XYZ file of C-alpha atoms in Angstrom:
216
model
C 11.141 9.071 12.415
C 14.422 8.019 12.747
C 17.152 9.649 9.816
C 16.448 6.891 7.480
C 12.655 7.621 7.102
C 11.730 4.358 9.276
C 9.539 5.441 12.354
C 10.563 2.960 15.591
C 7.606 0.649 14.974
C 8.554 0.147 11.185
C 12.509 -0.638 12.100
C 9.888 -3.286 14.204
C 8.091 -4.704 11.905
C 10.703 -6.008 9.638
C 12.906 -7.238 12.082
C 10.177 -9.774 12.542
C 8.735 -9.947 9.612
C 12.812 -10.914 8.314
C 12.799 -13.934 11.413
C 9.697 -15.253 10.555
C 10.429 -15.359 6.922
C 13.844 -16.160 6.949
C 12.306 -19.231 9.491
C 13.327 -17.451 12.605
C 10.338 -18.169 14.171
C 8.455 -21.532 13.435
C 4.986 -21.822 12.463
C 2.714 -21.938 15.077
C 5.446 -20.220 17.355
C 3.946 -17.800 19.795
C 5.441 -14.760 19.811
C 5.506 -13.094 23.282
C 5.462 -8.791 23.541
C 7.516 -8.946 26.367
C 10.498 -10.851 25.504
C 9.823 -9.647 21.766
C 11.284 -5.492 23.589
C 13.712 -7.839 25.612
C 15.019 -9.152 22.470
C 15.114 -5.520 20.381
C 15.369 -3.322 23.566
C 12.346 -1.357 22.384
C 8.486 -0.524 24.810
C 6.050 -3.038 23.822
C 4.279 0.281 22.251
C 6.291 -0.286 18.726
C 6.219 -4.619 19.741
C 2.403 -4.373 19.361
C 2.316 -2.198 16.828
C 4.262 -4.273 14.372
C 2.621 -7.116 15.459
C -0.915 -5.770 14.596
C 1.020 -5.053 10.523
C 1.872 -8.428 10.868
C -1.591 -9.786 11.295
C -2.639 -7.766 8.922
C 0.303 -9.328 6.650
C -1.349 -12.495 7.097
C 2.303 -13.278 9.102
C 0.549 -13.865 12.136
C -2.726 -14.438 14.423
C -3.829 -12.156 17.629
C -5.914 -14.181 19.347
C -7.374 -11.876 22.508
C -6.660 -13.243 26.029
C -3.696 -15.548 24.344
C -1.272 -13.519 21.842
C -0.093 -13.849 18.784
C 1.180 -17.175 16.808
C 3.039 -17.339 13.790
C 1.212 -18.667 10.662
C 3.981 -17.014 8.355
C 3.614 -18.863 4.155
C 2.800 -21.907 3.194
C 3.594 -23.218 -0.495
C 0.272 -22.591 -1.756
C 1.094 -18.872 -0.890
C 4.986 -19.280 -2.092
C 3.164 -20.509 -5.767
C 0.449 -17.258 -5.675
C 3.303 -15.029 -4.922
C 5.642 -16.258 -8.054
C 3.280 -16.186 -10.262
C 1.820 -12.611 -9.768
C 5.529 -11.889 -9.475
C 6.109 -13.050 -13.041
C 3.623 -11.017 -14.635
C 4.537 -7.668 -12.470
C 8.079 -8.081 -13.008
C 6.940 -8.383 -16.795
C 5.421 -5.141 -16.556
C 7.992 -3.385 -14.410
C 10.623 -4.053 -17.125
C 8.765 -2.790 -19.726
C 8.238 0.470 -17.707
C 12.143 0.632 -17.343
C 12.230 0.355 -20.448
C 11.538 3.709 -20.271
C 12.043 4.981 -17.424
C 15.552 3.651 -16.352
C 18.818 6.136 -15.805
C 22.029 5.521 -17.218
C 23.285 5.518 -13.773
C 20.571 3.151 -12.927
C 21.959 0.498 -16.546
C 25.130 0.847 -15.060
C 24.373 -0.319 -11.780
C 22.303 -3.261 -13.213
C 25.905 -3.700 -14.828
C 27.951 -3.914 -12.370
C 25.417 -6.171 -10.369
C 25.756 -8.327 -13.275
C 29.464 -8.689 -13.958
C 29.777 -8.974 -9.738
C 27.289 -11.968 -9.804
C 29.209 -13.286 -12.527
C 32.148 -13.105 -10.712
C 30.928 -15.034 -7.330
C 29.044 -17.806 -9.331
C 32.512 -18.787 -11.000
C 33.951 -18.942 -7.245
C 30.989 -20.919 -5.964
C 30.217 -17.289 -3.246
C 26.725 -17.926 -3.287
C 26.105 -15.978 -0.290
C 27.006 -13.261 -2.759
C 24.911 -14.217 -6.102
C 22.063 -13.487 -3.622
C 22.721 -10.086 -2.250
C 23.794 -8.929 -5.641
C 20.279 -10.961 -6.931
C 18.931 -8.389 -4.731
C 20.350 -5.762 -5.583
C 19.460 -6.291 -9.507
C 15.611 -6.710 -8.492
C 16.236 -3.513 -6.727
C 17.369 -1.908 -8.828
C 15.013 -2.942 -11.619
C 12.019 -1.968 -9.509
C 13.735 1.895 -9.230
C 14.218 1.783 -12.604
C 10.533 1.027 -13.620
C 9.527 4.379 -12.127
C 6.576 3.171 -10.236
C 6.349 3.422 -6.640
C 3.223 1.012 -6.791
C 5.254 -1.982 -8.380
C 8.084 -1.167 -6.448
C 6.401 -1.784 -3.400
C 5.026 -4.191 -4.244
C 8.137 -6.315 -5.615
C 9.415 -5.361 -3.162
C 7.262 -7.394 -0.190
C 7.220 -9.790 -2.926
C 10.946 -10.685 -3.040
C 11.054 -10.355 0.571
C 8.446 -12.943 1.663
C 10.840 -15.825 -0.466
C 13.763 -14.445 1.037
C 14.226 -17.947 2.688
C 13.189 -20.073 -0.895
C 15.219 -17.949 -2.817
C 18.235 -18.350 -0.704
C 17.547 -22.258 -2.095
C 17.020 -22.237 -5.881
C 20.186 -19.793 -5.813
C 22.494 -22.527 -3.807
C 23.318 -24.887 -7.388
C 25.554 -23.470 -9.617
C 23.594 -23.992 -12.500
C 20.701 -22.198 -11.369
C 23.166 -19.324 -9.865
C 24.703 -19.096 -13.426
C 21.428 -18.759 -15.368
C 19.708 -16.740 -13.491
C 22.689 -14.299 -14.031
C 22.634 -14.614 -17.951
C 18.490 -14.365 -17.700
C 19.693 -10.972 -16.009
C 21.873 -9.921 -18.605
C 19.486 -10.540 -20.852
C 17.127 -8.455 -19.541
C 19.455 -5.778 -18.869
C 20.575 -5.716 -22.666
C 16.669 -5.922 -23.538
C 16.258 -2.301 -21.396
C 19.933 -0.699 -22.854
C 18.343 -1.205 -26.565
C 15.069 0.178 -25.737
C 13.252 -3.000 -26.770
C 9.994 -3.259 -24.451
C 8.393 -6.350 -25.808
C 11.685 -8.163 -25.397
C 12.417 -6.560 -21.956
C 8.613 -7.873 -20.198
C 8.757 -11.476 -22.359
C 12.579 -11.902 -20.959
C 11.847 -11.109 -17.238
C 8.739 -12.803 -17.038
C 10.588 -16.023 -18.420
C 13.026 -14.952 -15.410
C 10.419 -16.169 -12.572
C 9.257 -18.809 -14.885
C 12.611 -20.421 -14.926
C 12.577 -19.571 -11.707
C 9.419 -21.756 -10.715
C 10.526 -25.184 -13.093
C 13.829 -24.849 -10.858
C 12.161 -24.829 -7.936
C 9.310 -27.607 -9.277
C 12.197 -29.888 -10.396
C 14.836 -30.180 -7.442
C 11.710 -30.462 -4.980
C 12.332 -26.588 -3.925
C 8.503 -26.210 -2.113
C 7.940 -25.535 1.040
């Protein structure tokens, strides 16, 4: 176990999952153990463990005597994830009303302020990073390890499509305005409003993707 709490196989798994979800490895592409081991500078053992975990998550298929093939996620998967995420983020925000510390709320406000600055400058790569940070802080603020784990996984699965949807100025700007409204509801301890705003935030993302043809 490393100092960051992740085993070698965990780190290999996270790397390969990111590569699949970002499009580095395409659907139906074969993943060869030796090639992966050489690229990542590890033995084949953590590669095998990571591949088994990726298969459990439905991202690859392992066929005996043939190897691993990328499945990835399709349009229906993305729609399902967004739908589930909208419901769970509402619950997450509602719990955060009661569990968020002043320190976390302060960090969230700093993220929103920085995001507003970068939206105005058109630096969308920074906006995406800050969007990630805002949601991670929200998950942390919920005080629920199950919500944090589930929503963090969903967030990672949508990495590629979220990059596309936040690359447009209008959506990037509106998204940050929605973040500020959620934050204000948390600060005001308004559970119902926080839940509704967090749910609406994800529904607006879905609407934006449909309007601009951003589904895979």
